[in-house]
PDB file of C-alpha atoms in Angstrom:
ATOM      1  CA  MET S   1      -9.944  -4.766  32.857  1.00 44.00           C
ATOM      2  CA  ALA S   2      -9.540  -7.269  29.295  1.00 50.00           C
ATOM      3  CA  PHE S   3      -8.403  -5.897  26.296  1.00 50.00           C
ATOM      4  CA  ARG S   4     -10.261  -7.628  23.550  1.00 54.00           C
ATOM      5  CA  VAL S   5      -8.066  -9.057  20.799  1.00 53.00           C
ATOM      6  CA  GLY S   6      -9.912  -9.676  17.535  1.00 57.00           C
ATOM      7  CA  PHE S   7     -12.864  -9.277  15.542  1.00 57.00           C
ATOM      8  CA  ARG S   8     -15.924 -10.377  17.607  1.00 59.00           C
ATOM      9  CA  LYS S   9     -17.781  -7.260  17.604  1.00 60.00           C
ATOM     10  CA  THR S  10     -17.307  -6.273  13.843  1.00 59.00           C
ATOM     11  CA  LEU S  11     -18.173  -9.960  12.995  1.00 54.00           C
ATOM     12  CA  PHE S  12     -21.052  -9.636  15.077  1.00 57.00           C
ATOM     13  CA  LYS S  13     -22.447  -6.074  13.570  1.00 59.00           C
ATOM     14  CA  LEU S  14     -21.843  -7.269  10.076  1.00 57.00           C
ATOM     15  CA  GLY S  15     -24.113 -11.188  10.489  1.00 55.00           C
ATOM     16  CA  LYS S  16     -24.299 -11.360  14.496  1.00 47.00           C
ATOM     17  CA  TRP S  17     -22.179 -14.769  14.096  1.00 45.00           C
ATOM     18  CA  ARG S  18     -18.133 -15.193  14.914  1.00 43.00           C
ATOM     19  CA  PHE S  19     -15.926 -17.441  13.181  1.00 42.00           C
ATOM     20  CA  GLY S  20     -14.251 -17.794  17.559  1.00 45.00           C
ATOM     21  CA  ILE S  21     -11.628 -15.346  16.589  1.00 51.00           C
ATOM     22  CA  GLY S  22     -11.083 -13.616  19.900  1.00 57.00           C
ATOM     23  CA  TYR S  23      -9.434 -13.838  22.952  1.00 60.00           C
ATOM     24  CA  SER S  24      -9.625 -11.652  25.973  1.00 65.00           C
ATOM     25  CA  THR S  25      -7.034 -11.159  28.189  1.00 67.00           C
ATOM     26  CA  HIS S  26      -6.431  -9.261  31.076  1.00 71.00           C
ATOM     27  CA  GLY S  27      -3.507  -7.431  32.751  1.00 77.00           C
ATOM     28  CA  ALA S  28       0.341  -7.490  31.725  1.00 81.00           C
ATOM     29  CA  THR S  29      -0.737  -9.956  29.305  1.00 80.00           C
ATOM     30  CA  GLY S  30      -3.374  -7.823  27.448  1.00 76.00           C
ATOM     31  CA  ILE S  31      -0.828  -5.400  27.372  1.00 82.00           C
ATOM     32  CA  ILE S  32       1.948  -7.182  25.653  1.00 84.00           C
ATOM     33  CA  MET S  33      -0.923  -8.395  23.006  1.00 82.00           C
ATOM     34  CA  LEU S  34      -1.195  -5.361  22.369  1.00 83.00           C
ATOM     35  CA  CYS S  35       1.960  -4.065  21.549  1.00 87.00           C
ATOM     36  CA  VAL S  36       2.441  -7.341  19.447  1.00 87.00           C
ATOM     37  CA  TYR S  37      -0.285  -6.360  17.290  1.00 86.00           C
ATOM     38  CA  GLY S  38       0.410  -3.035  16.446  1.00 88.00           C
ATOM     39  CA  MET S  39       4.267  -4.295  15.865  1.00 93.00           C
ATOM     40  CA  LEU S  40       2.082  -6.694  13.563  1.00 91.00           C
ATOM     41  CA  ASN S  41       0.890  -3.278  12.381  1.00 91.00           C
ATOM     42  CA  LEU S  42       3.422  -1.277  11.941  1.00 93.00           C
ATOM     43  CA  MET S  43       5.501  -3.709   9.523  1.00 95.00           C
ATOM     44  CA  TRP S  44       2.467  -4.065   7.382  1.00 93.00           C
ATOM     45  CA  TYR S  45       2.178  -0.280   6.762  1.00 94.00           C
ATOM     46  CA  MET S  46       6.181  -0.070   6.311  1.00 96.00           C
ATOM     47  CA  ILE S  47       5.664  -2.708   3.513  1.00 96.00           C
ATOM     48  CA  LEU S  48       3.351  -1.020   1.768  1.00 95.00           C
ATOM     49  CA  GLY S  49       4.978   2.197   2.399  1.00 95.00           C
ATOM     50  CA  CYS S  50       8.197   0.657   1.054  1.00 97.00           C
ATOM     51  CA  LEU S  51       6.320  -0.551  -2.204  1.00 96.00           C
ATOM     52  CA  TRP S  52       4.747   2.624  -3.089  1.00 96.00           C
ATOM     53  CA  LEU S  53       8.459   4.091  -2.480  1.00 96.00           C
ATOM     54  CA  THR S  54       9.547   1.685  -5.127  1.00 97.00           C
ATOM     55  CA  TYR S  55       6.867   2.082  -7.757  1.00 95.00           C
ATOM     56  CA  ALA S  56       7.187   5.732  -7.564  1.00 95.00           C
ATOM     57  CA  PHE S  57      11.247   5.788  -7.785  1.00 95.00           C
ATOM     58  CA  ILE S  58      10.383   3.614 -10.692  1.00 95.00           C
ATOM     59  CA  TRP S  59       8.331   5.693 -12.273  1.00 93.00           C
ATOM     60  CA  LEU S  60      10.176   8.853 -11.876  1.00 94.00           C
ATOM     61  CA  PHE S  61      13.400   7.790 -12.569  1.00 94.00           C
ATOM     62  CA  PHE S  62      12.932   5.183 -14.906  1.00 93.00           C
ATOM     63  CA  ILE S  63       9.494   5.928 -17.073  1.00 93.00           C
ATOM     64  CA  LEU S  64       9.111   9.004 -17.315  1.00 93.00           C
ATOM     65  CA  PRO S  65      12.294   9.664 -18.397  1.00 92.00           C
ATOM     66  CA  ILE S  66      11.693   7.300 -21.176  1.00 93.00           C
ATOM     67  CA  LYS S  67       8.138   8.574 -22.207  1.00 92.00           C
ATOM     68  CA  GLY S  68       9.898  11.946 -22.571  1.00 91.00           C
ATOM     69  CA  LEU S  69      12.615  11.206 -24.710  1.00 91.00           C
ATOM     70  CA  SER S  70      10.665   9.140 -26.992  1.00 91.00           C
ATOM     71  CA  LYS S  71       8.288  12.261 -27.237  1.00 91.00           C
ATOM     72  CA  LEU S  72      10.741  14.305 -27.921  1.00 89.00           C
ATOM     73  CA  ILE S  73      12.311  12.400 -30.431  1.00 89.00           C
ATOM     74  CA  LYS S  74       9.022  12.176 -32.188  1.00 88.00           C
ATOM     75  CA  ASN S  75       8.257  15.728 -32.402  1.00 87.00           C
ATOM     76  CA  LYS S  76      12.049  16.396 -33.548  1.00 84.00           C
ATOM     77  CA  THR S  77      11.266  13.622 -36.155  1.00 83.00           C
ATOM     78  CA  SER S  78       7.815  15.367 -37.376  1.00 78.00           C
ATOM     79  CA  THR S  79       9.664  18.266 -37.801  1.00 74.00           C
ATOM     80  CA  SER S  80      12.698  17.083 -40.311  1.00 68.00           C
ATOM     81  CA  ASN S  81      10.103  15.759 -41.883  1.00 69.00           C
ATOM     82  CA  ASN S  82       8.277  18.858 -42.447  1.00 66.00           C
ATOM     83  CA  ASN S  83      11.386  20.822 -42.727  1.00 65.00           C
ATOM     84  CA  GLN S  84      12.824  18.707 -46.274  1.00 62.00           C
ATOM     85  CA  GLU S  85       9.129  18.279 -48.010  1.00 57.00           C
ATOM     86  CA  VAL S  86       9.233  21.948 -48.393  1.00 51.00           C
TER      87      VAL S  86
END
């Protein structure tokens, strides 16, 4: 039994050509390569998740209150100007 690490099948479906990316492994080496590949994928998605959480934190605690305060101040100043004109 061999684990295939690479993009050969995908590239073959797309254009019937191959870059040469792919290395066939057998047994314990294949399992170790699969674990390394899984760890790299996990690290990549953890980085993406941290970036999304940082974006949400900045939006929730900095941008949203500034927008709310500016809207509140704008409404207060427009109503006070209307009261003075009457």
